[in-house]
mmCIF file of C-alpha atoms in Angstrom:
data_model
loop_
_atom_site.group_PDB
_atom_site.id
_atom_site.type_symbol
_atom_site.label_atom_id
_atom_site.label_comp_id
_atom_site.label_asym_id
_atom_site.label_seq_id
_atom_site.Cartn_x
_atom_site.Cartn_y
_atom_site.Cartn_z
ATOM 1 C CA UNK A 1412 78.217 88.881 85.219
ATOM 2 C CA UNK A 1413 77.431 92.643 84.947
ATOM 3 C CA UNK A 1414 78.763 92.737 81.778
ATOM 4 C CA UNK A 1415 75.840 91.260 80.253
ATOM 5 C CA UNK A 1416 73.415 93.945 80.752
ATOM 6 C CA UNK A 1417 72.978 95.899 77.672
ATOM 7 C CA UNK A 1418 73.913 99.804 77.502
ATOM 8 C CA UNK A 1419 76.235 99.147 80.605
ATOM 9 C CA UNK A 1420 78.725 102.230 81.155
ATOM 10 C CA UNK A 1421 80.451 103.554 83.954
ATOM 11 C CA UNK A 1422 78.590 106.372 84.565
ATOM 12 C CA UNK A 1423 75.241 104.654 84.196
ATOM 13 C CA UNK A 1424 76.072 101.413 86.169
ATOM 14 C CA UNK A 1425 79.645 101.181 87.248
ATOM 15 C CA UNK A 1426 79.976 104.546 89.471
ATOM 16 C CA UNK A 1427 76.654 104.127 91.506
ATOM 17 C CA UNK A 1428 78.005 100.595 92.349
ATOM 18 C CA UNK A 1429 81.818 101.861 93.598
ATOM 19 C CA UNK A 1430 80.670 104.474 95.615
ATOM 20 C CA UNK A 1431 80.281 102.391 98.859
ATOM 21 C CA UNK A 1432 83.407 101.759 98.441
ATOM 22 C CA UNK A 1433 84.386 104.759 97.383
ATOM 23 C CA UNK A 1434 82.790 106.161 100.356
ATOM 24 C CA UNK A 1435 84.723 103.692 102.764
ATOM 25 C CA UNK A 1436 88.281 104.558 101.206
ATOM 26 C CA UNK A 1437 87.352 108.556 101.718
ATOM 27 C CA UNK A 1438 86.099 108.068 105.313
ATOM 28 C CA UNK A 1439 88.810 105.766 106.396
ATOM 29 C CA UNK A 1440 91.045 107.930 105.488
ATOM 30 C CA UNK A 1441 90.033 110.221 108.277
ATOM 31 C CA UNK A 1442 91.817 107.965 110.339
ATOM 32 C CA UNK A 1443 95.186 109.865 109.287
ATOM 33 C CA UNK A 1444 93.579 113.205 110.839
ATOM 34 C CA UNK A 1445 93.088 112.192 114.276
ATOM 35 C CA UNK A 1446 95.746 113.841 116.368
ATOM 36 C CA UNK A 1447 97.356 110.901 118.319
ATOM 37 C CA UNK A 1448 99.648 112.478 119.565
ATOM 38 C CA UNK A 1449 97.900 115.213 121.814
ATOM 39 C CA UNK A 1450 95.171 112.531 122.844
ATOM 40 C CA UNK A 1451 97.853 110.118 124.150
ATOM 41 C CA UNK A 1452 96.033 106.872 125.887
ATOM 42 C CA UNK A 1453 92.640 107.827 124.504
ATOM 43 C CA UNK A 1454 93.533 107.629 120.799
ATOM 44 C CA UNK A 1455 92.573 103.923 120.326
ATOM 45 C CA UNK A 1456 88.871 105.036 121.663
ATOM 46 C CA UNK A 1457 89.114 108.284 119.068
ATOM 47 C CA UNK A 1458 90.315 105.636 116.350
ATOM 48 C CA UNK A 1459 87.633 103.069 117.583
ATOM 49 C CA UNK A 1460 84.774 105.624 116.763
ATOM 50 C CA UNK A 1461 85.876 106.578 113.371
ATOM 51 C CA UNK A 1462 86.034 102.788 112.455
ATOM 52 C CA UNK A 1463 82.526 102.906 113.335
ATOM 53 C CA UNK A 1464 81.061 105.506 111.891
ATOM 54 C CA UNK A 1465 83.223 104.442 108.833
ATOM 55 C CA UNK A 1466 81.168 101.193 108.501
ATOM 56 C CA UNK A 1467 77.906 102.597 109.363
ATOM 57 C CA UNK A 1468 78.351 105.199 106.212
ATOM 58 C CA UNK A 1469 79.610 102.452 104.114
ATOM 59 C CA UNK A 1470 76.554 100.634 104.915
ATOM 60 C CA UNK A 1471 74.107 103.181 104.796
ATOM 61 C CA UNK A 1472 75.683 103.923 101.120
ATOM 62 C CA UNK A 1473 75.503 100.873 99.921
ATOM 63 C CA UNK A 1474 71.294 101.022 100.982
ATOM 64 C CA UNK A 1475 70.794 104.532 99.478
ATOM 65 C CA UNK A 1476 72.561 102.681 95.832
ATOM 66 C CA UNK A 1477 70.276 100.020 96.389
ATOM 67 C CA UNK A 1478 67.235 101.540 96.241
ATOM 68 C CA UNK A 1479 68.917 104.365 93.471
ATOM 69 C CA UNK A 1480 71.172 102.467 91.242
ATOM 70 C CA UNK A 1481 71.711 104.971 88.705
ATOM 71 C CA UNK A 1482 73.261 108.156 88.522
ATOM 72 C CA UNK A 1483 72.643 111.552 86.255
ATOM 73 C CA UNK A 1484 75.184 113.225 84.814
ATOM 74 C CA UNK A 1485 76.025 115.706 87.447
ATOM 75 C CA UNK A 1486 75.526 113.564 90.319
ATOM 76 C CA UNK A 1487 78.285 110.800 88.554
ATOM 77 C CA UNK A 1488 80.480 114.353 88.293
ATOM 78 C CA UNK A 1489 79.595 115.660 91.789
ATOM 79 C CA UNK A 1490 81.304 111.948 92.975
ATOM 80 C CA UNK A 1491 84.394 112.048 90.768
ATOM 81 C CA UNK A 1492 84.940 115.629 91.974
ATOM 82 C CA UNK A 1493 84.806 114.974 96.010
ATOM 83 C CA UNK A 1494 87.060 111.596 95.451
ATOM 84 C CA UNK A 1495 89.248 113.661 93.133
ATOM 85 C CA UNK A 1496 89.135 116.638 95.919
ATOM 86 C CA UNK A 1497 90.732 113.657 98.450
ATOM 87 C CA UNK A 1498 94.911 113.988 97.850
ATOM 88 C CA UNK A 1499 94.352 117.715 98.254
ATOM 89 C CA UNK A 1500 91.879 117.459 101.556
ATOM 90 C CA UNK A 1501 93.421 114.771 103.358
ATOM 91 C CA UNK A 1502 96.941 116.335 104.176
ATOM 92 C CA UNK A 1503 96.074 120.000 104.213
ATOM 93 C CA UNK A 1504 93.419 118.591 107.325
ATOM 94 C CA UNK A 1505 95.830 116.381 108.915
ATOM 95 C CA UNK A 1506 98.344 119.341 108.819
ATOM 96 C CA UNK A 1507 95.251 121.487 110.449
ATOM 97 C CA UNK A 1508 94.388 118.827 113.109
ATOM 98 C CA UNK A 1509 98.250 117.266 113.905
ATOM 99 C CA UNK A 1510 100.750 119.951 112.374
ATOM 100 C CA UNK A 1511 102.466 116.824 110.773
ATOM 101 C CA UNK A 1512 101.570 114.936 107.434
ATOM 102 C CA UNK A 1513 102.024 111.780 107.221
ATOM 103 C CA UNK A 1514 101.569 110.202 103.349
ATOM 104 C CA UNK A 1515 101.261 106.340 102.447
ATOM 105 C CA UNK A 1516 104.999 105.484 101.990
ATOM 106 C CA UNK A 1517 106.022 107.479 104.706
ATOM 107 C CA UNK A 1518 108.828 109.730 102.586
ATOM 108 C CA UNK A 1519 109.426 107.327 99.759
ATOM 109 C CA UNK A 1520 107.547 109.102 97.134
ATOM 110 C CA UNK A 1521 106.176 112.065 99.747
ATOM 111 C CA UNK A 1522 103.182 113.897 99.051
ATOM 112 C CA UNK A 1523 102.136 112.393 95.865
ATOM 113 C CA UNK A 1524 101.492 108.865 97.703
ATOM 114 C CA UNK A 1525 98.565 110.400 98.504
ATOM 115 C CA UNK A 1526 97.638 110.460 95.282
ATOM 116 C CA UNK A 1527 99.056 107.156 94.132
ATOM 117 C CA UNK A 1528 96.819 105.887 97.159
ATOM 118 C CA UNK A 1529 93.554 107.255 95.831
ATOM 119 C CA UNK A 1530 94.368 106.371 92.442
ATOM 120 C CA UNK A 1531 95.010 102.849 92.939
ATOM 121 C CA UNK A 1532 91.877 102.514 95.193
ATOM 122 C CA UNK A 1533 89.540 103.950 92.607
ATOM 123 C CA UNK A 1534 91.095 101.972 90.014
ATOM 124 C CA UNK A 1535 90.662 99.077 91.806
ATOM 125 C CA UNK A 1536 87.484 99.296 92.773
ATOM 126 C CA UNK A 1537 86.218 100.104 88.954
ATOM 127 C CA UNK A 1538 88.178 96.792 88.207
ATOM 128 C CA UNK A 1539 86.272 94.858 90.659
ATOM 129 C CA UNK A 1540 82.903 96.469 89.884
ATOM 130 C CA UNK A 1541 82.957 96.563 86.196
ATOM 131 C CA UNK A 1542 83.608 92.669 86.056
ATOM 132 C CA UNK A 1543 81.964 91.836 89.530
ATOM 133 C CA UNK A 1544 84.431 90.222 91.247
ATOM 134 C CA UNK A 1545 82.948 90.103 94.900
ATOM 135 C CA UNK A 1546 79.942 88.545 93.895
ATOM 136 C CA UNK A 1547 82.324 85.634 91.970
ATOM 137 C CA UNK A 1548 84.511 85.253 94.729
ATOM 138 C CA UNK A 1549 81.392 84.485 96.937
ATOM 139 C CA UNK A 1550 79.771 82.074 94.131
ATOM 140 C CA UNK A 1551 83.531 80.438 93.968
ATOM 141 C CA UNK A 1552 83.605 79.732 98.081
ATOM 142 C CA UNK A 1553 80.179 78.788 97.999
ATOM 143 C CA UNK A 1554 80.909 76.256 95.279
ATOM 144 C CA UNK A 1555 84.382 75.122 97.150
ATOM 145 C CA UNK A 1556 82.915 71.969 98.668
ATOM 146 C CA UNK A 1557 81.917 70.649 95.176
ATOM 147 C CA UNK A 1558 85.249 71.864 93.696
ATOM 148 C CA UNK A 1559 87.076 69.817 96.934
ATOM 149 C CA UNK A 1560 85.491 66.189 95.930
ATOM 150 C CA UNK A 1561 87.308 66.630 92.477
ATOM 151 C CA UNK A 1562 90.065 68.654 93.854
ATOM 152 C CA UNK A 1563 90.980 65.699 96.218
ATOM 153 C CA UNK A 1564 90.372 63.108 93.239
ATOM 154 C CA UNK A 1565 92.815 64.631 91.247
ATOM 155 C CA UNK A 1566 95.889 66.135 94.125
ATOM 156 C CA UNK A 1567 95.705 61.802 94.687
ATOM 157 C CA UNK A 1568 96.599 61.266 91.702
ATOM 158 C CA UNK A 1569 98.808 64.129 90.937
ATOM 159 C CA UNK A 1570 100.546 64.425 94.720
ATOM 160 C CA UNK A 1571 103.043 61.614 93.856
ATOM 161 C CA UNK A 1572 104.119 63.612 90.507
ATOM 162 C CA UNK A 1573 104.094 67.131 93.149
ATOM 163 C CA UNK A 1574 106.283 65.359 95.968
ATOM 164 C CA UNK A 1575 108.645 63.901 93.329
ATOM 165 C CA UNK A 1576 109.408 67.357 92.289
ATOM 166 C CA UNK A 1577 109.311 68.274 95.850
ATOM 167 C CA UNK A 1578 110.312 66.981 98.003
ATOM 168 C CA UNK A 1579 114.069 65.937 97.470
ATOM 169 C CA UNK A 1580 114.311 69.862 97.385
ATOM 170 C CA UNK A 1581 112.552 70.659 100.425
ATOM 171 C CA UNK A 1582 115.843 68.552 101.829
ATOM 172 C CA UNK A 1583 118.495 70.162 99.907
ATOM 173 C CA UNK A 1584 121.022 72.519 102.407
ATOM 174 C CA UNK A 1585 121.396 75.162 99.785
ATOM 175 C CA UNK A 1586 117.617 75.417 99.882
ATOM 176 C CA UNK A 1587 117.676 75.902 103.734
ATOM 177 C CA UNK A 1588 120.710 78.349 103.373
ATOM 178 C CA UNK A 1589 118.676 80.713 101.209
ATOM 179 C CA UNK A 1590 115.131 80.687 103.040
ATOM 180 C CA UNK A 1591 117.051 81.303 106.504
ATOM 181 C CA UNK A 1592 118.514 84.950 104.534
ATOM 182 C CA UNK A 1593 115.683 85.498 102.398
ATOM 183 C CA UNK A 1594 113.163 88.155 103.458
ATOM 184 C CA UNK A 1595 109.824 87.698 103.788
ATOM 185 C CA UNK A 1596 108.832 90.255 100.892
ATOM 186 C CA UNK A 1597 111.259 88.398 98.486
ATOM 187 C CA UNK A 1598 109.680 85.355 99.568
ATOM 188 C CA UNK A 1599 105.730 86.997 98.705
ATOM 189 C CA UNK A 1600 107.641 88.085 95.171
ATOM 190 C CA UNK A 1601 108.365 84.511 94.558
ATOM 191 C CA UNK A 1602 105.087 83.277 95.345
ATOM 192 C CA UNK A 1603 103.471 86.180 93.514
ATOM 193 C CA UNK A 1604 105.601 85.156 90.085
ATOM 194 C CA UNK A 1605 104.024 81.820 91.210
ATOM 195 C CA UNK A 1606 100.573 83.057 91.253
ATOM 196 C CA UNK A 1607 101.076 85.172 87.994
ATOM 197 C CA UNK A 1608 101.768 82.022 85.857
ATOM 198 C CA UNK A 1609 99.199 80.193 87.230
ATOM 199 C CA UNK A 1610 96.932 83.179 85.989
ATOM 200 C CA UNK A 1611 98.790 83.074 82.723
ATOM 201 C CA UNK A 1612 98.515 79.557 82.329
ATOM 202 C CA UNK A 1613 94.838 79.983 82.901
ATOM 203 C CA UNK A 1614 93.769 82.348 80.934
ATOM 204 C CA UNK A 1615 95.329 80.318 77.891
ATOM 205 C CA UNK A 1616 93.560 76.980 78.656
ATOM 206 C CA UNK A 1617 90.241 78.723 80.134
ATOM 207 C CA UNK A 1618 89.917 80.877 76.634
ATOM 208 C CA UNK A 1619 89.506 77.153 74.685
ATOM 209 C CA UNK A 1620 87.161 76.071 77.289
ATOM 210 C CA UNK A 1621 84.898 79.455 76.620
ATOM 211 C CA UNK A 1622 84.939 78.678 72.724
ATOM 212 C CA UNK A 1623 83.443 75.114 73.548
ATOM 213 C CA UNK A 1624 80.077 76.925 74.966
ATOM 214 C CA UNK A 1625 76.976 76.363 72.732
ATOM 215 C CA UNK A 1626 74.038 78.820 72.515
ATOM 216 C CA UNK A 1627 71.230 76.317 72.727
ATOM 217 C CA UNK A 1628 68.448 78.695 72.660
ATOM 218 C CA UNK A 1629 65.174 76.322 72.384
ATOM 219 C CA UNK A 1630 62.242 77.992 73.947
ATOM 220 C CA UNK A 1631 62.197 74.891 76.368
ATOM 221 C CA UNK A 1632 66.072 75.592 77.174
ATOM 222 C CA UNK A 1633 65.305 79.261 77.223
ATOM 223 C CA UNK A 1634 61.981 78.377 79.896
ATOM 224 C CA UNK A 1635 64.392 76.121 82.246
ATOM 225 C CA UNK A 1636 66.851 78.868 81.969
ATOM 226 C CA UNK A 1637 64.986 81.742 83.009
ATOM 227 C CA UNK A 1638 63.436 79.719 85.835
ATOM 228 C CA UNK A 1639 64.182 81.194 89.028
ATOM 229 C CA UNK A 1640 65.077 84.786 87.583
ATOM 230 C CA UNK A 1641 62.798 87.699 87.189
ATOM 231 C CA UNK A 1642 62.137 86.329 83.789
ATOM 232 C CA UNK A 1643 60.342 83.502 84.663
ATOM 233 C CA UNK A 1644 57.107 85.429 83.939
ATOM 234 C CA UNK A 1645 57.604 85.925 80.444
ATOM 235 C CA UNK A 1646 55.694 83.754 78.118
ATOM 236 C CA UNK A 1647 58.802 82.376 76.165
ATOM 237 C CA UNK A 1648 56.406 80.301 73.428
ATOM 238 C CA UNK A 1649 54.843 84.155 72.694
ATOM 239 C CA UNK A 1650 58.194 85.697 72.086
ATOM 240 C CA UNK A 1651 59.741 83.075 70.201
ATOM 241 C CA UNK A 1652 56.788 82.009 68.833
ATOM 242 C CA UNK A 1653 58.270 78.697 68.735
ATOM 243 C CA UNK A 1654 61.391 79.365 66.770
ATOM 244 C CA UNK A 1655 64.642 79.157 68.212
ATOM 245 C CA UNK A 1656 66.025 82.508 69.031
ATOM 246 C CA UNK A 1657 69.030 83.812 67.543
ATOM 247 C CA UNK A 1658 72.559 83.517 68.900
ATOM 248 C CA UNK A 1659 74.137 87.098 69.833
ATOM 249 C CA UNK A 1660 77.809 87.431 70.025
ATOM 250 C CA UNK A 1661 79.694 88.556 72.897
ATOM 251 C CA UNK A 1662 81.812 91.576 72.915
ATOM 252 C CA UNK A 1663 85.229 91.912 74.324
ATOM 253 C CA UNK A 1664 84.221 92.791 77.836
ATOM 254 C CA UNK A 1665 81.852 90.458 77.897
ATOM 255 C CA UNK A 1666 84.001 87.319 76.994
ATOM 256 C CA UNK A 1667 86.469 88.732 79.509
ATOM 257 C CA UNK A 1668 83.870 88.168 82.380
ATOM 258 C CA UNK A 1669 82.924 85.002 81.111
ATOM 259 C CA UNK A 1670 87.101 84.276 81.285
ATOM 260 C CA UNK A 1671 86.979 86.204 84.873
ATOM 261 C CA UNK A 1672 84.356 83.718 86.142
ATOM 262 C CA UNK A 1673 86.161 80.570 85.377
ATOM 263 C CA UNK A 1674 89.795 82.274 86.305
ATOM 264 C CA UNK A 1675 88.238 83.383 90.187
ATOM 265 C CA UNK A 1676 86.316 79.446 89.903
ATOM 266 C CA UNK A 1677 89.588 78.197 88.940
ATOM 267 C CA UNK A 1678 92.274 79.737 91.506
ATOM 268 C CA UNK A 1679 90.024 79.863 94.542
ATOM 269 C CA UNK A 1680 90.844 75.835 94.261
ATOM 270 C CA UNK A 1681 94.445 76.251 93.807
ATOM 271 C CA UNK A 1682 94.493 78.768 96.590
ATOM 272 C CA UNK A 1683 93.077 75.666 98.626
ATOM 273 C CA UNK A 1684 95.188 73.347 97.327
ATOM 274 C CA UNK A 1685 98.344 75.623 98.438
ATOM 275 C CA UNK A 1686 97.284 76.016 102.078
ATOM 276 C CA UNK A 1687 97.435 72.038 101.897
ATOM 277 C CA UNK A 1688 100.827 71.749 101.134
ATOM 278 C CA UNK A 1689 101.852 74.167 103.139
ATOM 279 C CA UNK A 1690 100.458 72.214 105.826
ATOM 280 C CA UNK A 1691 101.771 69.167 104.689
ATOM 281 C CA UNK A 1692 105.336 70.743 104.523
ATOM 282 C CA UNK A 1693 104.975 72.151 107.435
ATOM 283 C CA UNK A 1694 104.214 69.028 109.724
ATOM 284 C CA UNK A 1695 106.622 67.065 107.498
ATOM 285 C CA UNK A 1696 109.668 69.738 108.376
ATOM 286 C CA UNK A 1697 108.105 69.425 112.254
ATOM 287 C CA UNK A 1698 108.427 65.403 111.902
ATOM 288 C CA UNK A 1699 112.083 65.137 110.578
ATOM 289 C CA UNK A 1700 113.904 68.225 110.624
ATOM 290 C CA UNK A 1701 115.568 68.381 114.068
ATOM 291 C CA UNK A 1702 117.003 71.415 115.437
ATOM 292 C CA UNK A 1703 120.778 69.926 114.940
ATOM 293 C CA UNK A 1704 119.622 69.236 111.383
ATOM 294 C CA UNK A 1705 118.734 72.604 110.291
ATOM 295 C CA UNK A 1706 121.743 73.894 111.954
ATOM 296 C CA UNK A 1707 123.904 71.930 109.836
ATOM 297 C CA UNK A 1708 122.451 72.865 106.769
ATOM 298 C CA UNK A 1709 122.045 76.413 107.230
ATOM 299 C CA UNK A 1710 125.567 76.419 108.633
ATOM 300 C CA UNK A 1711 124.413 78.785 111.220
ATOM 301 C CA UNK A 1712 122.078 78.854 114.129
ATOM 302 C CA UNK A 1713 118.866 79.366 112.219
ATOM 303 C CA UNK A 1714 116.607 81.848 113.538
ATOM 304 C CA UNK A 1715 113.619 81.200 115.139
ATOM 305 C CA UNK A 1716 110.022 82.730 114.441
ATOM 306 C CA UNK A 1717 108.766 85.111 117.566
ATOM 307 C CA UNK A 1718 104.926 83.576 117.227
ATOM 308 C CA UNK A 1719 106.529 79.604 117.198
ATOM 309 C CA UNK A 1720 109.645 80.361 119.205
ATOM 310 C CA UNK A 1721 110.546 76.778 118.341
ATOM 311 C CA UNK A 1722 109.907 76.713 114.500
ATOM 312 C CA UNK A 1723 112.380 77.728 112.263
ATOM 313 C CA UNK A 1724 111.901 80.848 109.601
ATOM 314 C CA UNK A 1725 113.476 78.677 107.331
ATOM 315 C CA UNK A 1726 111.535 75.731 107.770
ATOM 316 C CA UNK A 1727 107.956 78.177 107.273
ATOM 317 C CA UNK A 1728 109.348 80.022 104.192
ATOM 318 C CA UNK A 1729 110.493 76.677 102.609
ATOM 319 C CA UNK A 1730 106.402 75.375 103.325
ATOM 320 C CA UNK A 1731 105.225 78.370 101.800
ATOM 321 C CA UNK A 1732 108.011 78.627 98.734
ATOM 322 C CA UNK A 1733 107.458 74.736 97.789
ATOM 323 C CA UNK A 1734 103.096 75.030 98.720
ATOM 324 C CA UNK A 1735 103.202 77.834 96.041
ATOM 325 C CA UNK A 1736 105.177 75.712 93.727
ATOM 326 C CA UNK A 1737 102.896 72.891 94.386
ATOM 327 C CA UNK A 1738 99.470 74.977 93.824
ATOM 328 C CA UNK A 1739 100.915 76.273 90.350
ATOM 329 C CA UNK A 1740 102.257 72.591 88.970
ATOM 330 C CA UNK A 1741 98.518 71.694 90.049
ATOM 331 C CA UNK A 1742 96.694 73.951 88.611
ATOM 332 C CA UNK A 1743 98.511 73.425 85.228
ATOM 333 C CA UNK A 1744 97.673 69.556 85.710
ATOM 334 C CA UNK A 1745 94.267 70.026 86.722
ATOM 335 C CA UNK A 1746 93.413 71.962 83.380
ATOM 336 C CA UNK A 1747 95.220 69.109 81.000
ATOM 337 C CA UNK A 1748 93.799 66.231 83.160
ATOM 338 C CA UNK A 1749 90.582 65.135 80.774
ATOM 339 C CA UNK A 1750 88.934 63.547 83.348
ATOM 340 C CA UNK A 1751 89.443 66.561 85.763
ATOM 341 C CA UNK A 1752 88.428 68.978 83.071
ATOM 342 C CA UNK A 1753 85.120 66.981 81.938
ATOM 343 C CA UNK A 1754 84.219 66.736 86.340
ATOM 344 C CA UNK A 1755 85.321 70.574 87.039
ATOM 345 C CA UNK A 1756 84.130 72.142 84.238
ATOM 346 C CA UNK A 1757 80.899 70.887 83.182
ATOM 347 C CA UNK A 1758 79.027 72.676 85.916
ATOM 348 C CA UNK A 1759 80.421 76.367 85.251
ATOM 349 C CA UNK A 1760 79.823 75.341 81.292
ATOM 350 C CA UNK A 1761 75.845 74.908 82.506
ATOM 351 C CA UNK A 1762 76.309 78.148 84.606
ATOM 352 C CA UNK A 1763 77.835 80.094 81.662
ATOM 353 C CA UNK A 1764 75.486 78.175 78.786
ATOM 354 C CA UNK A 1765 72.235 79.344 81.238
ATOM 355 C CA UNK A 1766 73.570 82.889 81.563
ATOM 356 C CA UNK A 1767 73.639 83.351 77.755
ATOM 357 C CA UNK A 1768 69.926 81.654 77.725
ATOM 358 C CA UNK A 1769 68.923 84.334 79.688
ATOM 359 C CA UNK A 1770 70.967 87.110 78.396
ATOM 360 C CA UNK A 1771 68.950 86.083 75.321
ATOM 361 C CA UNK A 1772 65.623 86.278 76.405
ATOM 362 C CA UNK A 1773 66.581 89.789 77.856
ATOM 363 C CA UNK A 1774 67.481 90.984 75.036
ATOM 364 C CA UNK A 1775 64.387 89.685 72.845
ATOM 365 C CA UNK A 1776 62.231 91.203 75.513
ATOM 366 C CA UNK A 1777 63.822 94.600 74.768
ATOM 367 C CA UNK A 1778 63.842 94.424 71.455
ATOM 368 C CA UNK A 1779 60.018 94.011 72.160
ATOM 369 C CA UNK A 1780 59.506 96.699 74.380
ATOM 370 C CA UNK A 1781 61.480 99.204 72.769
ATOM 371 C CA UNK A 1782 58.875 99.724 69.311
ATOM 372 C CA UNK A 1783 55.983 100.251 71.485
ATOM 373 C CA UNK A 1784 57.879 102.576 73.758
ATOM 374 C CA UNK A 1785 58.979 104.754 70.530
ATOM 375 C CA UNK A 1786 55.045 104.239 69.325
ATOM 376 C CA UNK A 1787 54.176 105.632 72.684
ATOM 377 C CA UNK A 1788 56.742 108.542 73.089
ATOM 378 C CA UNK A 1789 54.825 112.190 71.918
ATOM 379 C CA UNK A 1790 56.365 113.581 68.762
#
């Protein structure tokens, strides 16, 4: 949780962390300026070697911020200059190289999509810096096969209630009649309203279950906490001097990565759950919906998908429509379920509960260090 190192700012912290990425989005970009058109068969080899040397930038960034994770001033302004530079350069070079531009959007909303394009990318990738939201999505995967032994506890006890809501649906004609029309992008809609009350019903419950934490800061709680960290070395009984330390209060940001952490925790399960049902829909539609049978519902001769020429669109958008469904009405029951709650949550409370140890210890070491660097510091 980056959040909880003190001073953090975007210039200080943030930037030097975004600009492999940052880096990535620029030079991939470059792949609008190669002139496909005059290299005919060889463009995939021309496109091939910019992919390349796209990576082996990215990566050779993300070293260099490694070993220099801050920024000055006019290094941070040198960055936001050449990124800002990027809506400009890109089409004025592909016009150069190609005598054509082509923006995102094609001519929906023209030239400024390259702008909309570069804005949302930056923006994006300031979101998912500031907060640290790679490094949680790995920690939630990793923790997946714990998550899946209550996961599976709880969907058996809670798939009767889903298929009862279910399932006599996922045989209604109407249902079929509006999945074989539907698009696939107003299907993604649906699931995305899905996904955003899921997220909504989330946050709610998950903002109780961050007010339950306790600061225990006990210089033997504080010593277990810091083991493993590159605290570990600090003589806790010297800096409390066997006093409990005192509790510091989170700001805004910082509760919000606290709430990020359990949110990511949270819907990489439901995320698992879904693909589930989907398969479970799926091979149930397989099972007992016969080609004559979908035809009568839909009316029509439903169409067919081009990868499974003998599956029905209808039959995969009603699996993904009633999975989504599924994954949402879980993840509501999973956070009212007690028992579920008390089995799923305890182990991210010890996660969050040893952060803040640390995070304390951190901060009385600072608090330390920072009279005898002022004593030290020349007048």
């Amino acid at each position: 949780m980056p959040t909880m190192i003190e001073g953090y700012g975007f210039v200080s912290h943030v930037l030097p962390r975004m600009l492999p990425a940052l880096a990535f989005v620029t030079l991939a970009s470059l792949v609008w300026l190669v002139p496909l058109k005059s290299l005919g068969s060889e463009r995939w080899v021309a496109l091939a070697v910019v992919a390349v040397v796209t990576v082996a930038v990215w990566q050779a960034v993300s070293v260099s911020v490694r070993r220099r994770p801050r920024f000055s001033r006019p290094a941070a302004a040198v960055v936001l200059v050449v990124y800002a530079a990027m809506p400009i350069a890109v089409p004025l070079l592909q016009l150069l190289v190609d005598d054509a531009i082509t923006p995102p959007g094609n001519s929906t909303v023209g030239l400024l999509g390259f702008v909309i394009f570069f804005a949302v990318a930056f923006l994006a990738t300031a979101l998912a810096t500031t907060y640290g939201f790679g490094t949680l999505l790995r920690r939630a995967i990793r923790h997946l096969r714990y998550d899946l032994r209550n996961s599976l506890h709880v969907l058996g006890r809670a798939m009767p209630a889903i298929l009862f809501v279910t399932l006599f649906l996922f045989f209604t004609g109407e249902i079929w009649q509006a999945m074989n029309r539907l698009a696939w992008w107003r299907v993604a809609l649906v699931v995305g309203l899905f996904a955003a009350i899921t997220v909504l019903a989330a946050s709610t419950r998950l903002r109780d279950e961050i007010g339950r934490v306790e600061q225990d800061l006990r210089p033997s709680v504080l010593e277990a906490a810091c083991k493993g960290t590159p605290l570990a070395a600090v003589p806790i009984d010297r800096l409390t001097d066997g006093h409990t330390l005192p509790a510091t209060r989170l700001n805004r940001r910082q509760g919000r990565n606290l709430l990020v952490m359990l949110a990511i925790r949270q819907l990489v399960q439901a995320a698992f759950i879904g693909v589930a049902l989907f398969a479970f829909f799926l091979l149930l539609g397989i099972a007992v919906v016969m080609p004559e049978t979908a035809e009568q519902w839909i009316g029509a001769p439903p169409v067919y998908s081009t990868l499974w020429p003998q599956m029905p669109v209808a039959l995969l958008r009603n699996s993904t429509l009633f999975a989504a469904f599924g994954s949402m009405y879980f993840a509501v029951i999973s956070m009212t379920d007690a028992e579920h709650r008390r089995e799923f949550f305890a182990p991210i409370i010890d996660d969050v509960e040893r952060t803040l140890a640390v995070r304390a210890v951190y901060l009385a070491v600072r608090a330390t260090l920072k009279p005898s660097h002022s004593e030290s510091t020349p007048a």
